[in-house]
GROMACS .gro file of C-alpha atoms in nm:
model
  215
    1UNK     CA    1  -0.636   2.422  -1.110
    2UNK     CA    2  -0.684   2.148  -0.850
    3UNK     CA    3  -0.895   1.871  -0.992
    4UNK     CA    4  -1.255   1.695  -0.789
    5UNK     CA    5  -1.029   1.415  -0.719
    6UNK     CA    6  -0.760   1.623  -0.550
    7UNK     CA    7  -1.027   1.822  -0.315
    8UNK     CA    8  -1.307   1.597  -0.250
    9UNK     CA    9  -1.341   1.209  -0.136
   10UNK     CA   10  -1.669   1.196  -0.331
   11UNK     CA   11  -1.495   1.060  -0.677
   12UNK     CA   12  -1.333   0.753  -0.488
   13UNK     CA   13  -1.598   0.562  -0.257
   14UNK     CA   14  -1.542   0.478   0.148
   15UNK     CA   15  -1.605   0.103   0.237
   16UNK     CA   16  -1.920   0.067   0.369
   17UNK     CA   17  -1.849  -0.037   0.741
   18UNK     CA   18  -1.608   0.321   0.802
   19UNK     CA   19  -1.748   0.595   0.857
   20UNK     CA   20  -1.629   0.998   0.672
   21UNK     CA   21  -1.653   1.176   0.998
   22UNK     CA   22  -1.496   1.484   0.812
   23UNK     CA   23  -1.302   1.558   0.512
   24UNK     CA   24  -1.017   1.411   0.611
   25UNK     CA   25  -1.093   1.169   0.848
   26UNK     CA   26  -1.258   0.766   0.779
   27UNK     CA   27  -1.291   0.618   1.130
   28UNK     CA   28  -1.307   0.237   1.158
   29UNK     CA   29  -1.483   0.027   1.377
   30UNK     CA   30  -1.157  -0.146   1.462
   31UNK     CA   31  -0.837  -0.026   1.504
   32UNK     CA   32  -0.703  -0.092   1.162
   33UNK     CA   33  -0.312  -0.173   1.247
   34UNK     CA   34  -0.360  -0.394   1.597
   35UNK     CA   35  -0.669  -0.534   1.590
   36UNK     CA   36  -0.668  -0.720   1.192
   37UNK     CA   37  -0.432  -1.069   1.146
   38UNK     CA   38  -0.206  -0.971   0.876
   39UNK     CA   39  -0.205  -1.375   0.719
   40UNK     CA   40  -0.564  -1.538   0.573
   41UNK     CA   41  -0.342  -1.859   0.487
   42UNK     CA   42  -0.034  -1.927   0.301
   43UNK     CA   43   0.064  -1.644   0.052
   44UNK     CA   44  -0.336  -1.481   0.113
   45UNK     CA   45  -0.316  -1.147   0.310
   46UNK     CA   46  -0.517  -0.911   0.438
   47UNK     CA   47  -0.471  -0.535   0.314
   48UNK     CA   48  -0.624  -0.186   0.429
   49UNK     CA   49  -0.699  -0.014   0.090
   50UNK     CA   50  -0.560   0.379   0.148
   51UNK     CA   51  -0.545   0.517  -0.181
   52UNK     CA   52  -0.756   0.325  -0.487
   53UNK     CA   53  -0.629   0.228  -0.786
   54UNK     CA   54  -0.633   0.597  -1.010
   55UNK     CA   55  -0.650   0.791  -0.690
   56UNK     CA   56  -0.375   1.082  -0.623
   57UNK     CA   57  -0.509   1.181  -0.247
   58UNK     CA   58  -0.253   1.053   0.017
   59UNK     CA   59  -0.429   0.876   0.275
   60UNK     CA   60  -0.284   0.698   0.499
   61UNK     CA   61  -0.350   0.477   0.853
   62UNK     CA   62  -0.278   0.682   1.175
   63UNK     CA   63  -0.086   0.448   1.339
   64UNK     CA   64  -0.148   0.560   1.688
   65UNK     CA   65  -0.556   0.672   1.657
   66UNK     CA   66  -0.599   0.297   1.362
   67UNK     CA   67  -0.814   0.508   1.162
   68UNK     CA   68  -0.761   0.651   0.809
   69UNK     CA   69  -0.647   1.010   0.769
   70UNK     CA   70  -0.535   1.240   0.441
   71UNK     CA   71  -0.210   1.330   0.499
   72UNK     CA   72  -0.150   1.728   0.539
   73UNK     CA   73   0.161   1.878   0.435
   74UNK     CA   74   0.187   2.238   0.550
   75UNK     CA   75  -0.161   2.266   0.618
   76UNK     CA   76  -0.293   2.134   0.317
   77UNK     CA   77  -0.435   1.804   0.189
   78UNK     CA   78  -0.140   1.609   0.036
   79UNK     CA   79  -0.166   1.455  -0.303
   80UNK     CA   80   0.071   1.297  -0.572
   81UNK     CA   81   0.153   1.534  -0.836
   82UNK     CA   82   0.191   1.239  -1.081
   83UNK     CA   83  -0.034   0.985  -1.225
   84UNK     CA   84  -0.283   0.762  -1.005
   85UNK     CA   85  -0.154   0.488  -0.848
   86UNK     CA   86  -0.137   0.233  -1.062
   87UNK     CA   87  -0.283  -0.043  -0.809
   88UNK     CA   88  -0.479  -0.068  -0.504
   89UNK     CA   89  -0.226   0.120  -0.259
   90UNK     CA   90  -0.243  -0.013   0.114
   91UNK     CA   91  -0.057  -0.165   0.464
   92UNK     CA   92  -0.062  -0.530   0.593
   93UNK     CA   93  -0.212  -0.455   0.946
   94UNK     CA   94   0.024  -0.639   1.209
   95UNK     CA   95   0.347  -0.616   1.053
   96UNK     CA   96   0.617  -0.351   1.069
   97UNK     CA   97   0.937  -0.227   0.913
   98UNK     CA   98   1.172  -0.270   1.137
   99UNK     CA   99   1.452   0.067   1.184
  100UNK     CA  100   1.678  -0.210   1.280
  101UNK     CA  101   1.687  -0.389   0.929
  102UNK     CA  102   1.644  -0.039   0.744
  103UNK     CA  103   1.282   0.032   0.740
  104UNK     CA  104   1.070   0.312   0.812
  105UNK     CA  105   0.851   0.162   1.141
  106UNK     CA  106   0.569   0.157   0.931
  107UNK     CA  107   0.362  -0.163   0.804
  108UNK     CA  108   0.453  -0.314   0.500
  109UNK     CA  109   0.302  -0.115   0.214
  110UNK     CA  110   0.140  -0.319  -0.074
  111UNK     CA  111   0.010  -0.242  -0.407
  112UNK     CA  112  -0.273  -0.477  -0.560
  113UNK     CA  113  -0.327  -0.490  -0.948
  114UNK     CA  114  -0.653  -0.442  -1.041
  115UNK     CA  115  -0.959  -0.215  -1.061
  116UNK     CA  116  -1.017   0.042  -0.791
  117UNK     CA  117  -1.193  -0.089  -0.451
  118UNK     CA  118  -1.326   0.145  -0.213
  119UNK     CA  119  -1.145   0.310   0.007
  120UNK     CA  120  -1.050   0.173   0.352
  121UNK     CA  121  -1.172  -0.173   0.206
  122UNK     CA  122  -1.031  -0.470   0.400
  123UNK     CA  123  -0.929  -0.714   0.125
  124UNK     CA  124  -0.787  -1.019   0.049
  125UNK     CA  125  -0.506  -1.044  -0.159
  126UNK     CA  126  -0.209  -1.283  -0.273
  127UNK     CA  127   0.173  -1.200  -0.273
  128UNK     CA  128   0.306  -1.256  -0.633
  129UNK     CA  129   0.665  -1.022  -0.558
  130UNK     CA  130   0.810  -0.724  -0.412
  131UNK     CA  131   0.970  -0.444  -0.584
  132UNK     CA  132   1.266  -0.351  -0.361
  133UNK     CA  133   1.352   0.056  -0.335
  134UNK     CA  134   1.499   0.301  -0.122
  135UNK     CA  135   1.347   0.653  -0.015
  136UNK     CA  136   1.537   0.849   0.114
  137UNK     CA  137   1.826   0.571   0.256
  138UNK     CA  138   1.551   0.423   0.392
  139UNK     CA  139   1.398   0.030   0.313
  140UNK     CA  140   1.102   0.101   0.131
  141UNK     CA  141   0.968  -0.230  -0.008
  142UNK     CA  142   0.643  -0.257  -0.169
  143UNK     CA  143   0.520  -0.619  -0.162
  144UNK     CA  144   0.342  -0.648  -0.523
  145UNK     CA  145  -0.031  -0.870  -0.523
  146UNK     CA  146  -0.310  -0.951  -0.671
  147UNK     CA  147  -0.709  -0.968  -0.555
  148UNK     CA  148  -0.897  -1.249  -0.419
  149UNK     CA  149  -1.172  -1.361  -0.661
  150UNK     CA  150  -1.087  -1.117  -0.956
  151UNK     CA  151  -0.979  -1.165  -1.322
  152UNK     CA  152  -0.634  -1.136  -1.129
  153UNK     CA  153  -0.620  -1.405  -0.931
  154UNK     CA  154  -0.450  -1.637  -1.178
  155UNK     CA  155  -0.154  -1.475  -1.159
  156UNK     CA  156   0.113  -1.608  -0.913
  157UNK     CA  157   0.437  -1.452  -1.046
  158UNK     CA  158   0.557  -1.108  -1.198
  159UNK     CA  159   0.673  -1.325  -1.513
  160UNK     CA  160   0.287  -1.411  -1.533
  161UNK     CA  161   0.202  -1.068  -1.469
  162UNK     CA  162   0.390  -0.946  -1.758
  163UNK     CA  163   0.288  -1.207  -1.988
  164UNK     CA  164  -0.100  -1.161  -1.993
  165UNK     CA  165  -0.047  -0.773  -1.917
  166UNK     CA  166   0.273  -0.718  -2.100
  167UNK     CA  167   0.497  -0.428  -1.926
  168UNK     CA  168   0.255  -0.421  -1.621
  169UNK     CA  169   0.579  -0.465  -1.426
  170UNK     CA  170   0.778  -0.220  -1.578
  171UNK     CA  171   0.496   0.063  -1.552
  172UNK     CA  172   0.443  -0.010  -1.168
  173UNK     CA  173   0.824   0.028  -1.175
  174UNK     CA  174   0.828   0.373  -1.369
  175UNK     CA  175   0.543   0.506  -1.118
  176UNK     CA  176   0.766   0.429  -0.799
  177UNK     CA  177   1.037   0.591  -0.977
  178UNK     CA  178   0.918   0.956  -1.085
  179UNK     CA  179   0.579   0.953  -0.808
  180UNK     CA  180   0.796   1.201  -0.549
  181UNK     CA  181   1.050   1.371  -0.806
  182UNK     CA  182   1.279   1.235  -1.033
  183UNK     CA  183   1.623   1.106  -0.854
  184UNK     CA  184   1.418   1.106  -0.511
  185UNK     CA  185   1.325   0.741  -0.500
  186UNK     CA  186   1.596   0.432  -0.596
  187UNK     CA  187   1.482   0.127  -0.763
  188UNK     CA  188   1.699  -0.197  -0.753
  189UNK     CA  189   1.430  -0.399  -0.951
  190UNK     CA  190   1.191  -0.706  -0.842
  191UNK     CA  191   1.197  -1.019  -0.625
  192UNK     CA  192   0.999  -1.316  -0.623
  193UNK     CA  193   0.755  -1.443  -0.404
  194UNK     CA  194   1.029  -1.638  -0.123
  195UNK     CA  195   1.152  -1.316  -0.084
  196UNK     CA  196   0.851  -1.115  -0.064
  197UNK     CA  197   0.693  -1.383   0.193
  198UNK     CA  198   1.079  -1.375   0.382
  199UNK     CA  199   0.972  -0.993   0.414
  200UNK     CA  200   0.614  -1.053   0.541
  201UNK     CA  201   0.751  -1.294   0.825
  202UNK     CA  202   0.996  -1.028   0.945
  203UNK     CA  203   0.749  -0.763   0.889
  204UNK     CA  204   0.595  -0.970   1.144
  205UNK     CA  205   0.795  -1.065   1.355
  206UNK     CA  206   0.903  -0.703   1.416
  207UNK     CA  207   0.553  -0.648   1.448
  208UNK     CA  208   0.511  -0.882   1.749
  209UNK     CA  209   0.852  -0.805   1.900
  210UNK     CA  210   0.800  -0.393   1.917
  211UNK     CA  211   0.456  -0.471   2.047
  212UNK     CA  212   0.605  -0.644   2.322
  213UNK     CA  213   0.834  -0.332   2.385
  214UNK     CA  214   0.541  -0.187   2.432
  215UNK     CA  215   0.350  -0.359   2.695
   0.00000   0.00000   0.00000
């Protein structure tokens, strides 16, 4: 039996400036990939919240319409058959993967520590790591940071992380690990934040070079 969370949007809130137009559609009033700078300043970022922190639904940004859909997968609402995410799940608008280097030719995916924000919430966070992984062959980074102005904020590394939240690193590790299947996803462990802000420049810079492609 399918729990409220898994069938409604009701349990996790939508960000007061989107609008549900249906079940599984939050439009924006701006298209939530091109038209949002990825960098505040220095290792601050903006994030588009698409699953809250304890949420199992699989939302994600359309990357052609900018808006926020739930993923279907043969017809049906997707969701993780796992535990909720263990941190604010989202993409850096303005930044891409690049196929070239690895990636998938999506935006870089980042999880924020903390308590649940709305969905589709555009937030500002700080880089404190990246845990680097593999999905299917694929570069799958997930850039690891904490919340502007939250009981977070005072954290600048994973070794700080772990120290006033012992394990926190570890669990966020476990999650990645089993989330799709056991044996599905590969974990090669954590980097610090030179690498994870080395991976936000090229994110990007692939960004701004496939947009010119484009045009």
């Amino acid at each position: 039996m399918k729990s409220a969370e898994q069938t409604s949007t009701s349990v996790f809130s939508v960000a007061s400036d989107l609008t549900l137009t249906d079940a599984y559609t939050i439009d924006a009033p701006v298209h939530l990939v091109h038209d949002i700078e990825p960098v505040v300043t220095g290792d601050y970022i903006r994030v588009v919240v698409e699953i809250p922190t304890g949420s199992v639904q699989k939302w994600e940004v359309d990357k052609i319409e900018g808006n926020l859909k739930w993923e279907l997968r043969d017809g049906y609402p997707r969701v993780i058959n796992y535990l909720g995410y263990p941190g604010n799940y989202g993409m850096i608008p303005g930044t891409l993967q690049g196929k070239k280097a690895g990636g998938d030719g999506d935006p870089l995916d980042v999880l924020i520590v903390g308590q649940a924000v709305p969905r589709g919430s555009i937030v500002t966070a700080r880089i404190i790591g990246m845990l680097n992984m593999t999905d299917k062959g694929m570069q799958d980074d997930k850039l690891i940071a904490v919340l502007k102005d939250s009981a977070f904020e005072e954290i600048y590394t994973i070794k700080q992380l772990d120290k006033k939240f012992p394990d926190a690193s570890r669990i966020i590790k476990l999650w990645f690990a089993n989330y799709k299947g056991q044996k599905k996803i590969v974990i090669k462990g954590y980097s610090g934040r030179k690498s994870a802000r080395e991976a936000l420049s090229r994110g990007i810079s692939d960004y701004i070079a496939n947009s010119k492609k484009a045009s």
